[in-house]
């Protein structure tokens, strides 16, 4: 393998790391396996009932060895036992099965450091479960015993004493056991240690993955297997306690009710026939069917009451704020009747965990089991608690959110401890020492970085003479994958032909410039909050000034937002194919440092809505408004018909229609856009869009057509006419929705009564009539009844001509134009005639359709949602 191919592999690895977010979970191609009971047989299973003279059988089928049977594991330590005949049931929580309570009746006592040693036939993750209850012993008082338990590498308990001498303590850990595995009990000076029962049992490899999504950064971090874990909470949402009997991995799951802080908003649902997709992480062992078969969902009652429910389902658990935690959330869509109906946001401690989680795309089936791992950094646990929330996305059609199960697990710290800052050898790891854990996981990264540096140097050496004049350093340095590997190798490793670099490749694809993160940082004064000109689901939009003085709008995606990655991809894909005077154009983008940043032409006059109401801008005249509507209609008409596939915008609203310095309207924000699958004439999809603009038919049937955009545009037209918000919750019931309200007035023939009073006097009656007719047709109940964007455009043009004719009645030129249009309309019974008129009357000559297929770095698979 040559040096270059080696580097190439390293790069691929990096890219794989980047794309890990989507790769990790079940792919939709794998076959579906229905659930059926399965038993896991651990290669190693040590179950010891310490201090007991007889073995103990539990009703879940497990047998714990007696003390004589297990004495061979105890390599050091003296033989002191304690036992009681019975224990008050108040010592146990409700979730402890009664047969398990027997394990606490006897204990072994150590007055000096003592070690259990186990032969490990299959090194790897093992449960270590410890049972403590200070039973009575005539000589040794176990209630005051203080001791440390460690494995030689990881500290499980440090200077531990039972918090309440009447309560049993159960501790569950996951450690990587290597042969031989030791469990060391070390009493504090002049004290003693004790243990009632011990489990050391293999864990199936697939149970824990090495990576998790970090909160709040949102990127994927590896190295989870380097940590020892203590299970803190394991909840079965909406379900009963599941005991080791119900879980082949002998786990206990408890109901979520004590942690659910907004039970009024939650409703229990149950399902059955849970499906698991094998491979890539999801197996039946991850959690028992019973966990996935129950869930808490957002209650349907409050939806009916409030129309736009605004709450999250929330669970709060107390944790040790000095540790980081691994949080595993289990999901299974047992609520939907069909696919693509459920999507919601997931938050952890107020930070976005997953934006717009769409279980249908993850599992491809209803009732498909799915889980996500998050790692919550200690630095973000401010209140000593972990708060897990699921709730509606801002654009939810049918708001709902579910959670089936939740596991909260403490991660060992820099002292390799799960309890304090003392390492297994007794040394103190507080202070400012280099983090050991970081070093472990960082080692691999560091060597990778060295190699990358090597590549940079090689590339730097071979840099083109004019590199400074080129678009950017990164544009010729950064490689990107392509299905065409010969392209990659030739471009990437600097053959003579490749001089043109990547920026030109991207611009050939219509993507414009490839910006470096630094360039954009300096363009926005390091993303200064004062430079924010808009905030959306995707992230923030900043105004920036490039080095050459050009003003640009810079849209920076929330890192780690799944919605963000998808929308970023969609937007780049869409814009790469589209060029039109009435669509906002993309100048370039940046995807360095796992940033997702898009750079657009700056639209001086901002969103149309600001010029209609709420922002104290000078009033737009009727003619200006018509021009703007016509421009936007042209942009949409082009979207629907101009591109090969036909594109549905999906989020037409007045904040997505932007105005440049000359008040020319441009349609923006293609993050939700979808290519219409023309064979079927519609796309079946989860309802997305903005409240107040949503096509009711789309809402009902989840079938997206261009006519959904037409509906939304109809709402825009009324908004422009009436200059009021599309939803005003404070108004009387019949006025809340602009679409309904305007339609009522229009039906009564009195639309003039609700026209924006600032312009009412200047509107020609005929022009208004035509305009309102156009808007009304757009709002047709059924898509088939609504006009095409081309027809809408025609009517708006006509309305404009009527307005101009009335104000400039003596100008013969305009009049002749009007007559021409009227003739055209007369001959327009054949709907096909209208586009022809349009083509000659419009300025669509600038239309170009750039590039064919776009190859883009795999920031995650481009997926529809
Ligand atoms: C356990 O540790 C060994 C050695 O440190 C390592 O090779 C192995 O991958 C680890 N196994 C797991 C499951 O983390
Ligand atoms: C758990 O297992 C026990 C014993 O097999 C059974 O009686 C109980 O119904 C199971 N729990 C659930 C929720 O199915
Ligand atoms: C849900 O919780 C998140 C984070 O705490 C918050 O940002 C969001 O506004 C909440 N959503 C609703 C509808 O209350
Ligand atoms: C938590 O954040 C700190 C500082 O950002 C980092 O050094 C540490 O590795 C993080 N811990 C985990 C478990 O991610
Ligand atoms: C922290 O806890 C206090 C008291 O329980 C509570 O009032 C406050 O809202 C909490 N803060 C956060 C950020 O959760």
PDB file of C-alpha atoms in Angstrom, residues 55-224:
ATOM      1  CA  UNK A  55     -26.743 -21.892  47.776  1.00  0.00           C
ATOM      2  CA  UNK A  56     -29.606 -19.537  47.070  1.00  0.00           C
ATOM      3  CA  UNK A  57     -32.061 -20.080  44.219  1.00  0.00           C
ATOM      4  CA  UNK A  58     -33.924 -17.071  42.933  1.00  0.00           C
ATOM      5  CA  UNK A  59     -37.318 -17.380  41.293  1.00  0.00           C
ATOM      6  CA  UNK A  60     -35.831 -15.977  38.071  1.00  0.00           C
ATOM      7  CA  UNK A  61     -33.882 -19.219  37.711  1.00  0.00           C
ATOM      8  CA  UNK A  62     -30.501 -18.006  38.845  1.00  0.00           C
ATOM      9  CA  UNK A  63     -28.628 -19.819  41.592  1.00  0.00           C
ATOM     10  CA  UNK A  64     -26.164 -17.952  43.791  1.00  0.00           C
ATOM     11  CA  UNK A  65     -23.304 -20.030  45.137  1.00  0.00           C
ATOM     12  CA  UNK A  66     -22.876 -20.566  48.837  1.00  0.00           C
ATOM     13  CA  UNK A  67     -19.846 -19.291  50.682  1.00  0.00           C
ATOM     14  CA  UNK A  68     -18.086 -22.667  50.827  1.00  0.00           C
ATOM     15  CA  UNK A  69     -18.629 -23.102  47.067  1.00  0.00           C
ATOM     16  CA  UNK A  70     -17.147 -19.698  46.366  1.00  0.00           C
ATOM     17  CA  UNK A  71     -14.289 -19.635  48.843  1.00  0.00           C
ATOM     18  CA  UNK A  72     -11.825 -20.468  46.076  1.00  0.00           C
ATOM     19  CA  UNK A  73     -12.453 -17.048  44.477  1.00  0.00           C
ATOM     20  CA  UNK A  74     -11.423 -15.291  47.638  1.00  0.00           C
ATOM     21  CA  UNK A  75      -7.679 -15.215  47.332  1.00  0.00           C
ATOM     22  CA  UNK A  76      -7.030 -13.276  50.535  1.00  0.00           C
ATOM     23  CA  UNK A  77      -9.040 -12.346  53.594  1.00  0.00           C
ATOM     24  CA  UNK A  78     -10.234 -14.010  56.733  1.00  0.00           C
ATOM     25  CA  UNK A  79     -13.371 -16.023  57.222  1.00  0.00           C
ATOM     26  CA  UNK A  80     -15.912 -13.922  59.112  1.00  0.00           C
ATOM     27  CA  UNK A  81     -19.580 -14.185  58.343  1.00  0.00           C
ATOM     28  CA  UNK A  82     -22.695 -12.501  59.551  1.00  0.00           C
ATOM     29  CA  UNK A  83     -26.269 -13.525  59.086  1.00  0.00           C
ATOM     30  CA  UNK A  84     -29.810 -12.784  60.162  1.00  0.00           C
ATOM     31  CA  UNK A  85     -32.902 -14.941  59.967  1.00  0.00           C
ATOM     32  CA  UNK A  86     -35.212 -12.357  58.557  1.00  0.00           C
ATOM     33  CA  UNK A  87     -35.178  -8.831  57.257  1.00  0.00           C
ATOM     34  CA  UNK A  88     -37.988  -6.346  57.523  1.00  0.00           C
ATOM     35  CA  UNK A  89     -39.513  -5.773  54.093  1.00  0.00           C
ATOM     36  CA  UNK A  90     -39.150  -2.027  54.634  1.00  0.00           C
ATOM     37  CA  UNK A  91     -35.456  -2.498  53.878  1.00  0.00           C
ATOM     38  CA  UNK A  92     -36.301  -3.011  50.216  1.00  0.00           C
ATOM     39  CA  UNK A  93     -37.748  -0.902  47.498  1.00  0.00           C
ATOM     40  CA  UNK A  94     -40.898  -2.142  45.774  1.00  0.00           C
ATOM     41  CA  UNK A  95     -38.856  -3.257  42.817  1.00  0.00           C
ATOM     42  CA  UNK A  96     -36.870  -5.873  44.727  1.00  0.00           C
ATOM     43  CA  UNK A  97     -38.424  -9.300  44.131  1.00  0.00           C
ATOM     44  CA  UNK A  98     -38.904 -11.212  47.362  1.00  0.00           C
ATOM     45  CA  UNK A  99     -36.667 -14.123  46.406  1.00  0.00           C
ATOM     46  CA  UNK A 100     -33.855 -11.651  45.844  1.00  0.00           C
ATOM     47  CA  UNK A 101     -34.251 -10.371  49.385  1.00  0.00           C
ATOM     48  CA  UNK A 102     -32.759 -13.630  50.601  1.00  0.00           C
ATOM     49  CA  UNK A 103     -29.406 -12.558  49.184  1.00  0.00           C
ATOM     50  CA  UNK A 104     -29.162  -9.855  51.840  1.00  0.00           C
ATOM     51  CA  UNK A 105     -29.573 -12.196  54.804  1.00  0.00           C
ATOM     52  CA  UNK A 106     -25.908 -13.118  55.036  1.00  0.00           C
ATOM     53  CA  UNK A 107     -22.688 -11.192  54.600  1.00  0.00           C
ATOM     54  CA  UNK A 108     -18.993 -11.697  54.578  1.00  0.00           C
ATOM     55  CA  UNK A 109     -16.892  -9.344  56.678  1.00  0.00           C
ATOM     56  CA  UNK A 110     -13.319  -8.237  55.942  1.00  0.00           C
ATOM     57  CA  UNK A 111     -11.095  -6.577  58.475  1.00  0.00           C
ATOM     58  CA  UNK A 112      -8.245  -6.169  56.022  1.00  0.00           C
ATOM     59  CA  UNK A 113      -7.869  -5.770  52.261  1.00  0.00           C
ATOM     60  CA  UNK A 114      -9.418  -8.819  50.584  1.00  0.00           C
ATOM     61  CA  UNK A 115      -9.615  -9.853  46.975  1.00  0.00           C
ATOM     62  CA  UNK A 116     -12.026 -11.917  44.932  1.00  0.00           C
ATOM     63  CA  UNK A 117     -10.425 -13.140  41.729  1.00  0.00           C
ATOM     64  CA  UNK A 118     -12.448 -14.474  38.813  1.00  0.00           C
ATOM     65  CA  UNK A 119     -11.342 -16.308  35.726  1.00  0.00           C
ATOM     66  CA  UNK A 120     -12.691 -14.451  32.715  1.00  0.00           C
ATOM     67  CA  UNK A 121     -13.248 -16.709  29.714  1.00  0.00           C
ATOM     68  CA  UNK A 122     -14.359 -13.873  27.453  1.00  0.00           C
ATOM     69  CA  UNK A 123     -12.676 -10.542  28.268  1.00  0.00           C
ATOM     70  CA  UNK A 124     -14.892  -7.522  27.738  1.00  0.00           C
ATOM     71  CA  UNK A 125     -17.786  -5.785  29.405  1.00  0.00           C
ATOM     72  CA  UNK A 126     -19.195  -7.434  32.502  1.00  0.00           C
ATOM     73  CA  UNK A 127     -21.876  -6.548  34.979  1.00  0.00           C
ATOM     74  CA  UNK A 128     -20.592  -6.161  38.491  1.00  0.00           C
ATOM     75  CA  UNK A 129     -23.554  -6.123  40.839  1.00  0.00           C
ATOM     76  CA  UNK A 130     -23.023  -5.636  44.553  1.00  0.00           C
ATOM     77  CA  UNK A 131     -25.566  -6.169  47.317  1.00  0.00           C
ATOM     78  CA  UNK A 132     -25.138  -4.507  50.717  1.00  0.00           C
ATOM     79  CA  UNK A 133     -27.158  -4.607  53.927  1.00  0.00           C
ATOM     80  CA  UNK A 134     -25.454  -4.219  57.312  1.00  0.00           C
ATOM     81  CA  UNK A 135     -26.741  -7.357  59.021  1.00  0.00           C
ATOM     82  CA  UNK A 136     -26.072  -7.874  62.684  1.00  0.00           C
ATOM     83  CA  UNK A 137     -22.768  -9.332  63.869  1.00  0.00           C
ATOM     84  CA  UNK A 138     -21.981  -9.611  67.586  1.00  0.00           C
ATOM     85  CA  UNK A 139     -18.423  -8.334  67.216  1.00  0.00           C
ATOM     86  CA  UNK A 140     -18.335  -6.121  64.133  1.00  0.00           C
ATOM     87  CA  UNK A 141     -20.701  -3.258  63.674  1.00  0.00           C
ATOM     88  CA  UNK A 142     -21.381  -3.179  59.949  1.00  0.00           C
ATOM     89  CA  UNK A 143     -23.527  -0.045  60.139  1.00  0.00           C
ATOM     90  CA  UNK A 144     -20.435   2.030  60.703  1.00  0.00           C
ATOM     91  CA  UNK A 145     -18.225   0.101  58.275  1.00  0.00           C
ATOM     92  CA  UNK A 146     -16.314   2.349  55.860  1.00  0.00           C
ATOM     93  CA  UNK A 147     -14.551   0.799  52.913  1.00  0.00           C
ATOM     94  CA  UNK A 148     -13.467   1.056  49.282  1.00  0.00           C
ATOM     95  CA  UNK A 149     -14.265  -1.363  46.469  1.00  0.00           C
ATOM     96  CA  UNK A 150     -12.141  -1.329  43.339  1.00  0.00           C
ATOM     97  CA  UNK A 151     -11.143  -3.612  40.491  1.00  0.00           C
ATOM     98  CA  UNK A 152      -7.475  -2.773  40.441  1.00  0.00           C
ATOM     99  CA  UNK A 153      -8.144  -0.202  37.703  1.00  0.00           C
ATOM    100  CA  UNK A 154     -11.542   1.286  38.440  1.00  0.00           C
ATOM    101  CA  UNK A 155     -12.785   2.521  41.775  1.00  0.00           C
ATOM    102  CA  UNK A 156     -16.413   1.519  42.287  1.00  0.00           C
ATOM    103  CA  UNK A 157     -16.929   2.799  45.806  1.00  0.00           C
ATOM    104  CA  UNK A 158     -14.637   5.021  47.832  1.00  0.00           C
ATOM    105  CA  UNK A 159     -14.937   5.296  51.614  1.00  0.00           C
ATOM    106  CA  UNK A 160     -18.409   3.906  51.299  1.00  0.00           C
ATOM    107  CA  UNK A 161     -20.758   3.402  54.189  1.00  0.00           C
ATOM    108  CA  UNK A 162     -24.439   2.578  53.944  1.00  0.00           C
ATOM    109  CA  UNK A 163     -26.395   5.827  53.962  1.00  0.00           C
ATOM    110  CA  UNK A 164     -29.296   4.324  55.940  1.00  0.00           C
ATOM    111  CA  UNK A 165     -28.463   1.271  58.023  1.00  0.00           C
ATOM    112  CA  UNK A 166     -31.988  -0.120  57.609  1.00  0.00           C
ATOM    113  CA  UNK A 167     -32.046  -0.009  53.830  1.00  0.00           C
ATOM    114  CA  UNK A 168     -30.559  -2.476  51.421  1.00  0.00           C
ATOM    115  CA  UNK A 169     -28.149  -0.992  48.858  1.00  0.00           C
ATOM    116  CA  UNK A 170     -27.869  -2.396  45.355  1.00  0.00           C
ATOM    117  CA  UNK A 171     -25.101  -1.175  43.077  1.00  0.00           C
ATOM    118  CA  UNK A 172     -24.798  -2.083  39.433  1.00  0.00           C
ATOM    119  CA  UNK A 173     -21.662  -1.437  37.397  1.00  0.00           C
ATOM    120  CA  UNK A 174     -20.361  -2.192  33.954  1.00  0.00           C
ATOM    121  CA  UNK A 175     -16.621  -2.691  33.716  1.00  0.00           C
ATOM    122  CA  UNK A 176     -14.304  -4.049  31.079  1.00  0.00           C
ATOM    123  CA  UNK A 177     -13.043  -7.216  32.722  1.00  0.00           C
ATOM    124  CA  UNK A 178      -9.789  -8.727  31.587  1.00  0.00           C
ATOM    125  CA  UNK A 179      -8.375 -12.003  32.762  1.00  0.00           C
ATOM    126  CA  UNK A 180      -7.916 -12.288  35.712  1.00  0.00           C
ATOM    127  CA  UNK A 181     -10.553  -9.967  37.098  1.00  0.00           C
ATOM    128  CA  UNK A 182     -10.274  -8.860  40.709  1.00  0.00           C
ATOM    129  CA  UNK A 183     -12.709  -7.264  43.043  1.00  0.00           C
ATOM    130  CA  UNK A 184     -10.911  -5.750  46.000  1.00  0.00           C
ATOM    131  CA  UNK A 185     -12.578  -4.819  49.289  1.00  0.00           C
ATOM    132  CA  UNK A 186     -10.454  -2.470  51.326  1.00  0.00           C
ATOM    133  CA  UNK A 187     -11.638  -1.313  54.761  1.00  0.00           C
ATOM    134  CA  UNK A 188     -10.677   2.141  55.899  1.00  0.00           C
ATOM    135  CA  UNK A 189      -8.149   2.166  58.704  1.00  0.00           C
ATOM    136  CA  UNK A 190      -9.657   0.652  61.881  1.00  0.00           C
ATOM    137  CA  UNK A 191     -12.881  -0.099  60.054  1.00  0.00           C
ATOM    138  CA  UNK A 192     -14.143  -3.091  58.135  1.00  0.00           C
ATOM    139  CA  UNK A 193     -15.725  -4.022  54.850  1.00  0.00           C
ATOM    140  CA  UNK A 194     -18.622  -6.329  54.076  1.00  0.00           C
ATOM    141  CA  UNK A 195     -20.562  -7.700  51.149  1.00  0.00           C
ATOM    142  CA  UNK A 196     -23.829  -9.627  51.004  1.00  0.00           C
ATOM    143  CA  UNK A 197     -23.798 -10.842  47.412  1.00  0.00           C
ATOM    144  CA  UNK A 198     -21.778 -10.397  44.224  1.00  0.00           C
ATOM    145  CA  UNK A 199     -22.531 -10.881  40.539  1.00  0.00           C
ATOM    146  CA  UNK A 200     -19.863 -10.798  37.843  1.00  0.00           C
ATOM    147  CA  UNK A 201     -21.584 -11.633  34.563  1.00  0.00           C
ATOM    148  CA  UNK A 202     -20.714 -11.143  30.898  1.00  0.00           C
ATOM    149  CA  UNK A 203     -22.573  -8.546  28.882  1.00  0.00           C
ATOM    150  CA  UNK A 204     -23.283  -9.154  25.195  1.00  0.00           C
ATOM    151  CA  UNK A 205     -20.938  -6.995  23.103  1.00  0.00           C
ATOM    152  CA  UNK A 206     -23.740  -5.320  21.215  1.00  0.00           C
ATOM    153  CA  UNK A 207     -25.311  -3.867  24.331  1.00  0.00           C
ATOM    154  CA  UNK A 208     -22.965  -0.909  24.525  1.00  0.00           C
ATOM    155  CA  UNK A 209     -21.635   1.051  21.614  1.00  0.00           C
ATOM    156  CA  UNK A 210     -18.374   2.930  21.716  1.00  0.00           C
ATOM    157  CA  UNK A 211     -19.846   6.237  20.608  1.00  0.00           C
ATOM    158  CA  UNK A 212     -22.513   8.626  21.766  1.00  0.00           C
ATOM    159  CA  UNK A 213     -23.827  12.007  20.776  1.00  0.00           C
ATOM    160  CA  UNK A 214     -22.368  14.616  23.092  1.00  0.00           C
ATOM    161  CA  UNK A 215     -24.512  17.207  24.813  1.00  0.00           C
ATOM    162  CA  UNK A 216     -24.410  20.143  24.310  1.00  0.00           C
ATOM    163  CA  UNK A 217     -21.821  20.095  21.502  1.00  0.00           C
ATOM    164  CA  UNK A 218     -23.865  17.663  19.437  1.00  0.00           C
ATOM    165  CA  UNK A 219     -20.953  15.867  17.801  1.00  0.00           C
ATOM    166  CA  UNK A 220     -20.328  12.161  18.079  1.00  0.00           C
ATOM    167  CA  UNK A 221     -17.693  11.165  20.570  1.00  0.00           C
ATOM    168  CA  UNK A 222     -15.982   7.817  20.719  1.00  0.00           C
ATOM    169  CA  UNK A 223     -14.235   6.040  23.525  1.00  0.00           C
ATOM    170  CA  UNK A 224     -17.281   5.166  25.607  1.00  0.00           C
TER     171      UNK A 224
END
